[in-house]
Every structure is written in C-alpha cells, then in structure tokens.
Tab-separated table of N, CA and C in Angstrom:
chain	number	residue	atom	x	y	z
D	12	MET	N	185.938	3.158	7.861
D	12	MET	CA	186.815	3.378	6.735
D	12	MET	C	187.924	2.329	6.765
D	13	GLN	N	188.244	1.768	5.616
D	13	GLN	CA	189.250	0.726	5.496
D	13	GLN	C	190.648	1.304	5.692
D	14	GLN	N	191.452	0.635	6.517
D	14	GLN	CA	192.834	1.052	6.677
D	14	GLN	C	193.652	0.494	5.528
D	15	GLN	N	194.802	1.146	5.269
D	15	GLN	CA	195.693	0.661	4.222
D	15	GLN	C	196.199	-0.719	4.617
D	16	GLN	N	196.278	-1.621	3.653
D	16	GLN	CA	196.719	-2.976	3.934
D	16	GLN	C	198.200	-3.125	3.635
D	17	THR	N	198.784	-4.194	4.134
D	17	THR	CA	200.182	-4.467	3.830
D	17	THR	C	200.294	-4.997	2.412
D	18	ALA	N	201.507	-4.908	1.853
D	18	ALA	CA	201.741	-5.260	0.456
D	18	ALA	C	201.325	-6.692	0.139
D	19	GLY	N	201.534	-7.625	1.058
D	19	GLY	CA	201.231	-9.016	0.788
D	19	GLY	C	199.748	-9.305	0.696
D	20	GLU	N	198.898	-8.450	1.248
D	20	GLU	CA	197.465	-8.700	1.277
D	20	GLU	C	196.723	-8.136	0.079
D	21	PHE	N	197.341	-7.251	-0.678
D	21	PHE	CA	196.620	-6.586	-1.754
D	21	PHE	C	196.524	-7.478	-2.991
D	22	ASN	N	195.322	-7.482	-3.618
D	22	ASN	CA	195.125	-8.203	-4.876
D	22	ASN	C	193.934	-7.587	-5.608
D	23	ILE	N	193.591	-8.129	-6.749
D	23	ILE	CA	192.511	-7.571	-7.564
D	23	ILE	C	191.164	-7.650	-6.830
D	24	ASP	N	190.979	-8.658	-5.994
D	24	ASP	CA	189.729	-8.749	-5.233
D	24	ASP	C	189.585	-7.583	-4.265
D	25	GLU	N	190.689	-7.152	-3.654
D	25	GLU	CA	190.651	-5.996	-2.765
D	25	GLU	C	190.318	-4.735	-3.561
D	26	ALA	N	190.899	-4.589	-4.749
D	26	ALA	CA	190.589	-3.430	-5.598
D	26	ALA	C	189.112	-3.437	-5.974
D	27	ARG	N	188.580	-4.595	-6.288
D	27	ARG	CA	187.147	-4.704	-6.622
D	27	ARG	C	186.275	-4.359	-5.420
D	28	ARG	N	186.707	-4.739	-4.218
D	28	ARG	CA	185.958	-4.393	-3.012
D	28	ARG	C	185.925	-2.880	-2.835
D	29	VAL	N	187.066	-2.219	-3.044
D	29	VAL	CA	187.118	-0.758	-2.931
D	29	VAL	C	186.170	-0.126	-3.942
D	30	LEU	N	186.167	-0.619	-5.170
D	30	LEU	CA	185.271	-0.086	-6.197
D	30	LEU	C	183.819	-0.186	-5.747
D	31	GLY	N	183.457	-1.268	-5.091
D	31	GLY	CA	182.084	-1.449	-4.639
D	31	GLY	C	181.724	-0.699	-3.372
D	32	ASP	N	182.718	-0.436	-2.520
D	32	ASP	CA	182.434	0.126	-1.195
D	32	ASP	C	182.669	1.626	-1.055
D	33	VAL	N	183.551	2.207	-1.841
D	33	VAL	CA	184.016	3.572	-1.593
D	33	VAL	C	183.264	4.630	-2.405
D	34	PHE	N	182.833	4.302	-3.597
D	34	PHE	CA	182.292	5.300	-4.520
D	34	PHE	C	180.803	5.557	-4.321
D	35	ALA	N	180.370	6.712	-4.790
D	35	ALA	CA	178.973	7.117	-4.705
D	35	ALA	C	178.079	6.166	-5.510
D	36	PRO	N	176.814	6.045	-5.115
D	36	PRO	CA	175.902	5.136	-5.826
D	36	PRO	C	175.821	5.389	-7.335
D	37	TRP	N	175.844	6.654	-7.774
D	37	TRP	CA	175.721	6.908	-9.210
D	37	TRP	C	176.964	6.417	-9.966
D	38	VAL	N	178.129	6.376	-9.324
D	38	VAL	CA	179.322	5.809	-9.969
D	38	VAL	C	179.137	4.302	-10.116
D	39	LYS	N	178.572	3.672	-9.117
D	39	LYS	CA	178.292	2.238	-9.195
D	39	LYS	C	177.335	1.935	-10.348
D	40	ASP	N	176.436	2.879	-10.648
D	40	ASP	CA	175.486	2.696	-11.753
D	40	ASP	C	176.188	2.611	-13.112
D	41	LEU	N	177.444	3.028	-13.199
D	41	LEU	CA	178.195	2.921	-14.453
D	41	LEU	C	178.589	1.477	-14.756
D	42	ALA	N	178.440	0.582	-13.781
D	42	ALA	CA	178.721	-0.859	-13.936
D	42	ALA	C	180.174	-1.120	-14.338
D	43	LEU	N	181.100	-0.365	-13.743
D	43	LEU	CA	182.516	-0.515	-14.060
D	43	LEU	C	183.042	-1.845	-13.547
D	44	SER	N	184.039	-2.370	-14.243
D	44	SER	CA	184.705	-3.585	-13.773
D	44	SER	C	186.213	-3.373	-13.856
D	45	ILE	N	186.920	-4.031	-12.960
D	45	ILE	CA	188.379	-3.959	-12.942
D	45	ILE	C	188.914	-5.176	-13.666
D	46	GLU	N	189.683	-4.933	-14.722
D	46	GLU	CA	190.245	-6.033	-15.505
D	46	GLU	C	191.603	-6.471	-14.971
D	47	SER	N	192.390	-5.512	-14.478
D	47	SER	CA	193.702	-5.861	-13.923
D	47	SER	C	194.202	-4.745	-13.022
D	48	VAL	N	195.091	-5.099	-12.111
D	48	VAL	CA	195.820	-4.130	-11.300
D	48	VAL	C	197.301	-4.491	-11.406
D	49	ASP	N	198.123	-3.474	-11.515
D	49	ASP	CA	199.568	-3.668	-11.620
D	49	ASP	C	200.220	-2.955	-10.448
D	50	HIS	N	200.688	-3.726	-9.482
D	50	HIS	CA	201.288	-3.116	-8.303
D	50	HIS	C	202.628	-3.733	-7.910
D	51	VAL	N	203.077	-4.729	-8.656
D	51	VAL	CA	204.358	-5.368	-8.368
D	51	VAL	C	205.314	-5.074	-9.521
D	52	LEU	N	206.447	-4.476	-9.193
D	52	LEU	CA	207.453	-4.127	-10.197
D	52	LEU	C	207.985	-5.392	-10.859
D	53	PRO	N	207.803	-5.529	-12.177
D	53	PRO	CA	208.349	-6.692	-12.878
D	53	PRO	C	209.881	-6.625	-12.887
D	54	PRO	N	210.545	-7.775	-12.883
D	54	PRO	CA	212.007	-7.770	-12.808
D	54	PRO	C	212.694	-7.104	-14.001
D	55	ASP	N	212.081	-7.132	-15.173
D	55	ASP	CA	212.716	-6.583	-16.376
D	55	ASP	C	212.106	-5.248	-16.811
D	56	ALA	N	211.418	-4.556	-15.902
D	56	ALA	CA	210.701	-3.332	-16.266
D	56	ALA	C	211.633	-2.126	-16.254
D	57	ALA	N	211.679	-1.427	-17.375
D	57	ALA	CA	212.495	-0.218	-17.458
D	57	ALA	C	211.641	1.028	-17.236
D	58	ASP	N	210.446	1.050	-17.773
D	58	ASP	CA	209.597	2.238	-17.711
D	58	ASP	C	208.220	1.893	-17.121
D	59	TRP	N	208.195	1.026	-16.139
D	59	TRP	CA	206.953	0.533	-15.556
D	59	TRP	C	206.348	1.550	-14.595
D	60	GLN	N	205.013	1.618	-14.583
D	60	GLN	CA	204.280	2.441	-13.621
D	60	GLN	C	203.127	1.617	-13.064
D	61	PRO	N	202.887	1.719	-11.754
D	61	PRO	CA	201.750	0.981	-11.194
D	61	PRO	C	200.444	1.537	-11.749
D	62	GLY	N	199.417	0.710	-11.741
D	62	GLY	CA	198.147	1.197	-12.259
D	62	GLY	C	197.085	0.127	-12.294
D	63	ALA	N	196.090	0.373	-13.143
D	63	ALA	CA	194.953	-0.534	-13.267
D	63	ALA	C	194.300	-0.351	-14.626
D	64	THR	N	193.610	-1.388	-15.056
D	64	THR	CA	192.808	-1.327	-16.271
D	64	THR	C	191.366	-1.626	-15.889
D	65	LEU	N	190.477	-0.710	-16.259
D	65	LEU	CA	189.056	-0.862	-15.964
D	65	LEU	C	188.250	-0.833	-17.258
D	66	ARG	N	187.025	-1.334	-17.182
D	66	ARG	CA	186.101	-1.347	-18.329
D	66	ARG	C	184.800	-0.668	-17.931
D	67	MET	N	184.304	0.181	-18.825
D	67	MET	CA	182.969	0.753	-18.677
D	67	MET	C	182.131	0.208	-19.826
D	68	PRO	N	181.109	-0.604	-19.523
D	68	PRO	CA	180.296	-1.168	-20.599
D	68	PRO	C	179.442	-0.090	-21.269
D	69	PHE	N	179.248	-0.265	-22.563
D	69	PHE	CA	178.407	0.664	-23.309
D	69	PHE	C	176.977	0.600	-22.792
D	70	SER	N	176.345	1.765	-22.719
D	70	SER	CA	174.935	1.858	-22.352
D	70	SER	C	174.341	3.079	-23.040
D	71	GLU	N	173.149	2.928	-23.561
D	71	GLU	CA	172.447	4.068	-24.164
D	71	GLU	C	172.247	5.191	-23.142
D	72	ARG	N	172.165	4.842	-21.860
D	72	ARG	CA	171.977	5.845	-20.803
D	72	ARG	C	173.166	6.802	-20.700
D	73	LEU	N	174.319	6.407	-21.235
D	73	LEU	CA	175.532	7.239	-21.183
D	73	LEU	C	175.696	8.105	-22.424
D	74	CYS	N	174.753	8.014	-23.335
D	74	CYS	CA	174.894	8.697	-24.617
D	74	CYS	C	174.141	10.022	-24.658
D	75	ARG	N	174.715	10.955	-25.366
D	75	ARG	CA	174.031	12.205	-25.661
D	75	ARG	C	173.317	12.024	-26.999
D	76	HIS	N	172.670	13.084	-27.464
D	76	HIS	CA	171.970	13.036	-28.750
D	76	HIS	C	172.937	12.565	-29.841
D	77	GLY	N	172.503	11.652	-30.655
D	77	GLY	CA	173.338	11.124	-31.728
D	77	GLY	C	174.022	9.810	-31.380
D	78	GLY	N	173.801	9.296	-30.161
D	78	GLY	CA	174.345	7.986	-29.802
D	78	GLY	C	175.806	7.978	-29.404
D	79	VAL	N	176.395	9.131	-29.116
D	79	VAL	CA	177.798	9.220	-28.733
D	79	VAL	C	177.884	9.240	-27.201
D	80	VAL	N	178.808	8.447	-26.643
D	80	VAL	CA	179.002	8.434	-25.191
D	80	VAL	C	179.427	9.838	-24.759
D	81	CYS	N	178.738	10.382	-23.762
D	81	CYS	CA	178.975	11.770	-23.354
D	81	CYS	C	180.302	11.928	-22.615
D	82	GLY	N	180.865	13.114	-22.755
D	82	GLY	CA	182.134	13.432	-22.121
D	82	GLY	C	182.077	13.332	-20.610
D	83	GLN	N	180.940	13.676	-20.015
D	83	GLN	CA	180.811	13.614	-18.563
D	83	GLN	C	181.011	12.188	-18.050
D	84	ALA	N	180.449	11.216	-18.762
D	84	ALA	CA	180.609	9.810	-18.360
D	84	ALA	C	182.065	9.380	-18.510
D	85	LEU	N	182.703	9.800	-19.593
D	85	LEU	CA	184.105	9.445	-19.813
D	85	LEU	C	185.005	10.062	-18.748
D	86	MET	N	184.729	11.313	-18.366
D	86	MET	CA	185.539	11.974	-17.348
D	86	MET	C	185.344	11.311	-15.983
D	87	ALA	N	184.126	10.953	-15.643
D	87	ALA	CA	183.880	10.252	-14.376
D	87	ALA	C	184.572	8.894	-14.371
D	88	PHE	N	184.532	8.209	-15.501
D	88	PHE	CA	185.196	6.915	-15.631
D	88	PHE	C	186.707	7.071	-15.428
D	89	ALA	N	187.317	8.058	-16.070
D	89	ALA	CA	188.761	8.276	-15.935
D	89	ALA	C	189.137	8.593	-14.495
D	90	ASP	N	188.350	9.425	-13.833
D	90	ASP	CA	188.618	9.787	-12.449
D	90	ASP	C	188.549	8.554	-11.545
D	91	THR	N	187.538	7.740	-11.739
D	91	THR	CA	187.371	6.520	-10.949
D	91	THR	C	188.516	5.543	-11.210
D	92	ALA	N	188.885	5.392	-12.472
D	92	ALA	CA	189.991	4.495	-12.823
D	92	ALA	C	191.298	4.953	-12.170
D	93	MET	N	191.509	6.273	-12.105
D	93	MET	CA	192.732	6.779	-11.495
D	93	MET	C	192.748	6.508	-9.999
D	94	VAL	N	191.604	6.599	-9.336
D	94	VAL	CA	191.540	6.260	-7.911
D	94	VAL	C	191.933	4.793	-7.712
D	95	ILE	N	191.413	3.911	-8.548
D	95	ILE	CA	191.753	2.486	-8.425
D	95	ILE	C	193.239	2.269	-8.705
D	96	ALA	N	193.817	3.000	-9.646
D	96	ALA	CA	195.260	2.907	-9.896
D	96	ALA	C	196.048	3.335	-8.659
D	97	MET	N	195.578	4.402	-7.990
D	97	MET	CA	196.235	4.859	-6.754
D	97	MET	C	196.097	3.796	-5.660
D	98	VAL	N	194.946	3.150	-5.592
D	98	VAL	CA	194.744	2.064	-4.636
D	98	VAL	C	195.761	0.952	-4.909
D	99	ALA	N	195.958	0.605	-6.180
D	99	ALA	CA	196.941	-0.425	-6.532
D	99	ALA	C	198.349	0.009	-6.147
D	100	ALA	N	198.709	1.257	-6.458
D	100	ALA	CA	200.053	1.752	-6.136
D	100	ALA	C	200.295	1.769	-4.629
D	101	ASN	N	199.253	2.103	-3.864
D	101	ASN	CA	199.349	2.122	-2.404
D	101	ASN	C	199.184	0.738	-1.790
D	102	ARG	N	198.771	-0.233	-2.602
D	102	ARG	CA	198.485	-1.603	-2.153
D	102	ARG	C	197.397	-1.636	-1.082
D	103	GLY	N	196.415	-0.747	-1.281
D	103	GLY	CA	195.276	-0.674	-0.382
D	103	GLY	C	194.664	0.710	-0.438
D	104	TYR	N	193.449	0.827	0.085
D	104	TYR	CA	192.743	2.095	0.028
D	104	TYR	C	193.364	3.128	0.954
D	105	ARG	N	193.491	4.333	0.430
D	105	ARG	CA	193.910	5.502	1.191
D	105	ARG	C	193.011	6.648	0.752
D	106	PRO	N	192.387	7.369	1.675
D	106	PRO	CA	191.514	8.472	1.270
D	106	PRO	C	192.265	9.502	0.426
D	107	MET	N	191.581	10.012	-0.591
D	107	MET	CA	192.162	10.998	-1.505
D	107	MET	C	191.042	11.793	-2.128
D	108	THR	N	191.397	12.916	-2.730
D	108	THR	CA	190.411	13.709	-3.453
D	108	THR	C	191.050	14.290	-4.696
D	109	THR	N	190.294	14.379	-5.754
D	109	THR	CA	190.788	14.940	-7.004
D	109	THR	C	191.001	16.437	-6.844
D	110	VAL	N	192.181	16.900	-7.239
D	110	VAL	CA	192.512	18.319	-7.200
D	110	VAL	C	192.379	18.925	-8.598
D	111	ASP	N	192.766	18.161	-9.602
D	111	ASP	CA	192.745	18.653	-10.973
D	111	ASP	C	192.596	17.473	-11.926
D	112	GLN	N	191.853	17.701	-13.001
D	112	GLN	CA	191.731	16.696	-14.058
D	112	GLN	C	191.619	17.426	-15.380
D	113	THR	N	192.494	17.088	-16.305
D	113	THR	CA	192.462	17.675	-17.637
D	113	THR	C	192.207	16.558	-18.639
D	114	THR	N	191.186	16.739	-19.464
D	114	THR	CA	190.802	15.715	-20.428
D	114	THR	C	190.930	16.253	-21.840
D	115	HIS	N	191.585	15.479	-22.685
D	115	HIS	CA	191.696	15.795	-24.113
D	115	HIS	C	190.933	14.716	-24.871
D	116	PHE	N	189.799	15.109	-25.458
D	116	PHE	CA	188.989	14.165	-26.228
D	116	PHE	C	189.569	14.059	-27.631
D	117	MET	N	189.745	12.828	-28.102
D	117	MET	CA	190.406	12.595	-29.380
D	117	MET	C	189.469	12.118	-30.482
D	118	ARG	N	188.422	11.391	-30.113
D	118	ARG	CA	187.439	10.922	-31.097
D	118	ARG	C	186.171	10.520	-30.376
D	119	ALA	N	185.083	10.540	-31.114
D	119	ALA	CA	183.791	10.154	-30.549
D	119	ALA	C	183.748	8.641	-30.359
D	120	LEU	N	182.941	8.226	-29.406
D	120	LEU	CA	182.766	6.805	-29.124
D	120	LEU	C	181.276	6.488	-29.132
D	121	ALA	N	180.893	5.495	-29.910
D	121	ALA	CA	179.499	5.068	-29.976
D	121	ALA	C	179.446	3.549	-30.032
D	122	SER	N	178.497	2.977	-29.324
D	122	SER	CA	178.207	1.532	-29.368
D	122	SER	C	179.403	0.646	-29.053
D	123	ALA	N	180.228	1.044	-28.088
D	123	ALA	CA	181.368	0.217	-27.700
D	123	ALA	C	181.700	0.444	-26.227
D	124	ASP	N	182.214	-0.608	-25.596
D	124	ASP	CA	182.740	-0.465	-24.248
D	124	ASP	C	183.977	0.429	-24.301
D	125	VAL	N	184.343	0.970	-23.141
D	125	VAL	CA	185.539	1.809	-23.036
D	125	VAL	C	186.481	1.154	-22.037
D	126	LEU	N	187.766	1.129	-22.385
D	126	LEU	CA	188.799	0.666	-21.460
D	126	LEU	C	189.564	1.874	-20.940
D	127	ALA	N	189.937	1.826	-19.677
D	127	ALA	CA	190.768	2.872	-19.075
D	127	ALA	C	192.072	2.231	-18.632
D	128	ASP	N	193.178	2.693	-19.208
D	128	ASP	CA	194.503	2.282	-18.766
D	128	ASP	C	195.016	3.412	-17.880
D	129	ALA	N	194.928	3.233	-16.566
D	129	ALA	CA	195.279	4.279	-15.598
D	129	ALA	C	196.636	3.964	-14.990
D	130	ARG	N	197.539	4.943	-15.021
D	130	ARG	CA	198.903	4.758	-14.511
D	130	ARG	C	199.259	5.865	-13.533
D	131	VAL	N	199.913	5.496	-12.449
D	131	VAL	CA	200.376	6.452	-11.460
D	131	VAL	C	201.751	6.946	-11.891
D	132	VAL	N	201.842	8.228	-12.179
D	132	VAL	CA	203.106	8.826	-12.614
D	132	VAL	C	203.988	9.138	-11.411
D	133	ARG	N	203.372	9.640	-10.347
D	133	ARG	CA	204.114	9.926	-9.108
D	133	ARG	C	203.181	9.720	-7.928
D	134	LEU	N	203.604	8.867	-7.021
D	134	LEU	CA	202.855	8.600	-5.801
D	134	LEU	C	203.568	9.317	-4.658
D	135	GLY	N	202.910	10.323	-4.103
D	135	GLY	CA	203.522	11.103	-3.038
D	135	GLY	C	202.785	10.968	-1.724
D	136	ARG	N	203.370	11.547	-0.686
D	136	ARG	CA	202.770	11.499	0.643
D	136	ARG	C	201.544	12.394	0.717
D	137	THR	N	201.618	13.594	0.075
D	137	THR	CA	200.496	14.535	0.140
D	137	THR	C	199.828	14.777	-1.215
D	138	MET	N	200.562	14.597	-2.299
D	138	MET	CA	200.023	14.774	-3.662
D	138	MET	C	200.489	13.616	-4.535
D	139	SER	N	199.606	13.164	-5.408
D	139	SER	CA	199.942	12.109	-6.371
D	139	SER	C	199.408	12.515	-7.736
D	140	PHE	N	200.049	11.990	-8.786
D	140	PHE	CA	199.727	12.391	-10.154
D	140	PHE	C	199.580	11.153	-11.030
D	141	GLY	N	198.665	11.248	-12.000
D	141	GLY	CA	198.443	10.106	-12.862
D	141	GLY	C	197.992	10.496	-14.251
D	142	ARG	N	197.940	9.478	-15.104
D	142	ARG	CA	197.460	9.652	-16.469
D	142	ARG	C	196.575	8.460	-16.818
D	143	VAL	N	195.563	8.738	-17.610
D	143	VAL	CA	194.639	7.687	-18.056
D	143	VAL	C	194.500	7.805	-19.563
D	144	THR	N	194.595	6.677	-20.230
D	144	THR	CA	194.265	6.612	-21.652
D	144	THR	C	192.959	5.851	-21.763
D	145	LEU	N	191.939	6.495	-22.342
D	145	LEU	CA	190.665	5.833	-22.587
D	145	LEU	C	190.687	5.285	-23.997
D	146	LEU	N	190.320	4.013	-24.144
D	146	LEU	CA	190.398	3.318	-25.425
D	146	LEU	C	189.058	2.710	-25.805
D	147	ASN	N	188.729	2.739	-27.091
D	147	ASN	CA	187.594	2.007	-27.615
D	147	ASN	C	187.929	0.525	-27.465
D	148	ALA	N	187.128	-0.223	-26.713
D	148	ALA	CA	187.433	-1.627	-26.453
D	148	ALA	C	187.318	-2.504	-27.694
D	149	THR	N	186.635	-2.014	-28.725
D	149	THR	CA	186.475	-2.796	-29.951
D	149	THR	C	187.741	-2.783	-30.805
D	150	ASP	N	188.356	-1.608	-30.952
D	150	ASP	CA	189.531	-1.506	-31.843
D	150	ASP	C	190.801	-1.001	-31.142
D	151	ASN	N	190.726	-0.760	-29.832
D	151	ASN	CA	191.856	-0.257	-29.035
D	151	ASN	C	192.387	1.097	-29.489
D	152	LYS	N	191.575	1.863	-30.205
D	152	LYS	CA	191.997	3.206	-30.601
D	152	LYS	C	191.712	4.173	-29.458
D	153	PRO	N	192.606	5.143	-29.235
D	153	PRO	CA	192.399	6.097	-28.143
D	153	PRO	C	191.165	6.962	-28.362
D	154	VAL	N	190.446	7.198	-27.288
D	154	VAL	CA	189.264	8.047	-27.281
D	154	VAL	C	189.580	9.368	-26.577
D	155	ALA	N	190.377	9.277	-25.497
D	155	ALA	CA	190.728	10.478	-24.719
D	155	ALA	C	192.002	10.216	-23.918
D	156	MET	N	192.683	11.314	-23.603
D	156	MET	CA	193.840	11.283	-22.697
D	156	MET	C	193.498	12.170	-21.507
D	157	VAL	N	193.814	11.697	-20.310
D	157	VAL	CA	193.461	12.421	-19.096
D	157	VAL	C	194.677	12.483	-18.184
D	158	SER	N	194.960	13.655	-17.648
D	158	SER	CA	195.972	13.783	-16.603
D	158	SER	C	195.282	14.313	-15.363
D	159	SER	N	195.755	13.873	-14.196
D	159	SER	CA	195.083	14.272	-12.967
D	159	SER	C	196.045	14.373	-11.805
D	160	ALA	N	195.621	15.142	-10.815
D	160	ALA	CA	196.361	15.305	-9.562
D	160	ALA	C	195.405	15.018	-8.422
D	161	PHE	N	195.905	14.373	-7.391
D	161	PHE	CA	195.107	14.000	-6.231
D	161	PHE	C	195.795	14.443	-4.959
D	162	ALA	N	195.023	14.979	-4.024
D	162	ALA	CA	195.518	15.245	-2.678
D	162	ALA	C	195.312	13.970	-1.879
D	163	MET	N	196.379	13.485	-1.270
D	163	MET	CA	196.305	12.292	-0.448
D	163	MET	C	195.948	12.735	0.968
D	164	LEU	N	194.844	12.243	1.481
D	164	LEU	CA	194.330	12.713	2.773
D	164	LEU	C	194.816	11.833	3.921
C-alpha cells in the first residue's frame, strides 16, 4: 500500500497512478481520466476548495434502455472522483471508505462524456466531506449533484 507523500512530491501523475492502482478492475473499465487536480491554495482565493476534475467517456455499455447513461455509472463515477479529490487534498493516497453518498439527478445524459468537478468541503483526521457536480461535457450543463462523507482509515 502506498504511503502518503510529502506536499512537494504530489502532482497529477501521482493522482493518475492512484486511479490506476487503487480501484477495482470494474472501475478501471469505466476508462476514467483525470483532467486536473487542485491542491495548492492560490494566492487570491477567497472560496477555494481542493479537488479534482475527472472525465468519464460516453459508452453504450453505460446506458440503460433508451440510450441514457445509467444512474449507477454516474454514482460510481462521482464516488471515484471524490476519492481522487481527497487524494489531491491529502497530497497523496490515504486509505478511506465511503460512509454516505447522496445523489440528486437533475437531467438525463445521452451520447456525451461526463465531467466530475469534485471538491473537498472538509478534510478531517477521521472523517472528510465532499461535493461533486457532474456535468455534460458537451454543454457544461449539470447532470447531477452529489454530496458524500468518507471515513479516513
């Protein structure tokens, strides 16, 4: 198991390594990619939160009847994106487990990639909390809002 790294060593390549090494094989089958990680407080940030942006490419395999991306795939994507956001906030991998996830679906998604903007609301020693906005990558309209809690192990 990977130990937490020091702040100077963390970068997007490390986050990508965690995505490839830590998750179950079926999560890897989603072909997720990390577009960015935000772990350094900008000098002019008033309401900044650490996090990450991930992409889930569209696939017919993720669709239910009617060509709409299924909620199960979106929820798994949001959960995975939140773990990567926690990795960014911690500046390295730390074991954790999802305690709670609440998803509010806002509109159907068909024939488009999905972006996850995952932000850490509170990073704690034993519990951490986050929010994810899932967006249609074609028009940037929200698809779902997700809030979650994680036990830090």
